Amino acid sequence: MSKELFDTFKLKCGAELKNRVLMAPMTIQAAYFDGSVTSEVIDYYQFRAGGASAIIVESCFVEDHGRGFPGAIGIYTDEKISGLKWLSQTIQSKGSKAILQLYHAGRMANPKFNGGEQPISASPIAALRPDAVPPREMTRVQIKQMIEDFGEATRRAIEAGFDGVEIHGANTYLLQQFFSPHSNRRQDEWGGSREKRTYFPVEILKKVQSVVNEHGVQDFIIGYRFSPEEIEERGIHFEDTMYLLNTLAEYEPDYFHISVNSYKRTSIVNQEDTEPLIQKYRRSQSTQLAKIPLIGVGSIAQREDAVDALEIGYDLLSIGLFSRA
């Protein structure tokens, strides 16, 4: 079956996208120091909403010390709901659905932007970047609280009128840190084997879904973003990612969203492997994973790129830098 770029597309939850194009989440660092929405944030999204079927609003931190950068948007208290409602209504008034990306930066949370707090992560392994601060290993209590924080953030997104949330499991942030054998060296129920390293992402997804169900929200979109590989030694390989996605697929999120710089990207771990990751994905997917739409991204600048991306295996497309021009 051919995929037309401007066909409508219905997700499992019942939400209908008016076309196959979404705007990718891109950090603009325009919020107040406490994460509150500013008029600059509103202007940015108002200008870009309308053409895309949905706007995925940039990473929104779910806990007060979870910022990955200054000027990030926050959703860690009920006080943030009114500003976020302003944002969702602005996007929707232009004809696009509003999806809010939820995240915690984990060990990527610089103390300078988080009240001097030492970052937290699965294990006390510093990020491989200059001047990275070694994180504190999260206790079992902190892990369970973080799962609740994602649940509360979902509730606030619902109350703020968003059409959905995207769980940010990519770009080396906390969920990816738990799945990565590089950053997760735990030997308890939250780490060790590949199976145990999936528990945290799975529990986050289950919590988000339970909150949506508790609130009886119709057509609420739940997506999950992932990075397919890591360059770190003992990092995530593509086969690991497929294990994670095949596991998450059993809980039936509405979509998966790959995070890469080119929709045709090949392996960054094995430079001799020239097969595009999308082809590996389709070859390795379970029957259940095959039912879940995959959003492609990266270097989609012209209509020809978009058509090609759909033809080689993506179901939906998110446009990044070219939607900022």
PDB file of N, CA and C in Angstrom, residues 26 41 171 212 238:
ATOM      1  N   MET A  26      12.292  20.543  19.403  1.00  0.00           N
ATOM      2  CA  MET A  26      13.603  21.198  19.331  1.00  0.00           C
ATOM      3  C   MET A  26      13.699  22.216  20.456  1.00  0.00           C
ATOM      4  N   VAL A  41       8.097  31.711  23.993  1.00  0.00           N
ATOM      5  CA  VAL A  41       7.744  30.321  23.694  1.00  0.00           C
ATOM      6  C   VAL A  41       6.451  30.272  22.885  1.00  0.00           C
ATOM      7  N   ASN A 171      18.454  10.512  23.381  1.00  0.00           N
ATOM      8  CA  ASN A 171      19.403  11.627  23.529  1.00  0.00           C
ATOM      9  C   ASN A 171      20.163  11.615  24.848  1.00  0.00           C
ATOM     10  N   VAL A 212      -3.588   8.172  32.089  1.00  0.00           N
ATOM     11  CA  VAL A 212      -4.519   8.510  31.004  1.00  0.00           C
ATOM     12  C   VAL A 212      -5.824   7.738  31.174  1.00  0.00           C
ATOM     13  N   PHE A 238      22.262  -1.645  18.282  1.00  0.00           N
ATOM     14  CA  PHE A 238      20.946  -1.662  17.647  1.00  0.00           C
ATOM     15  C   PHE A 238      20.126  -2.883  18.065  1.00  0.00           C
TER      16      PHE A 238
END
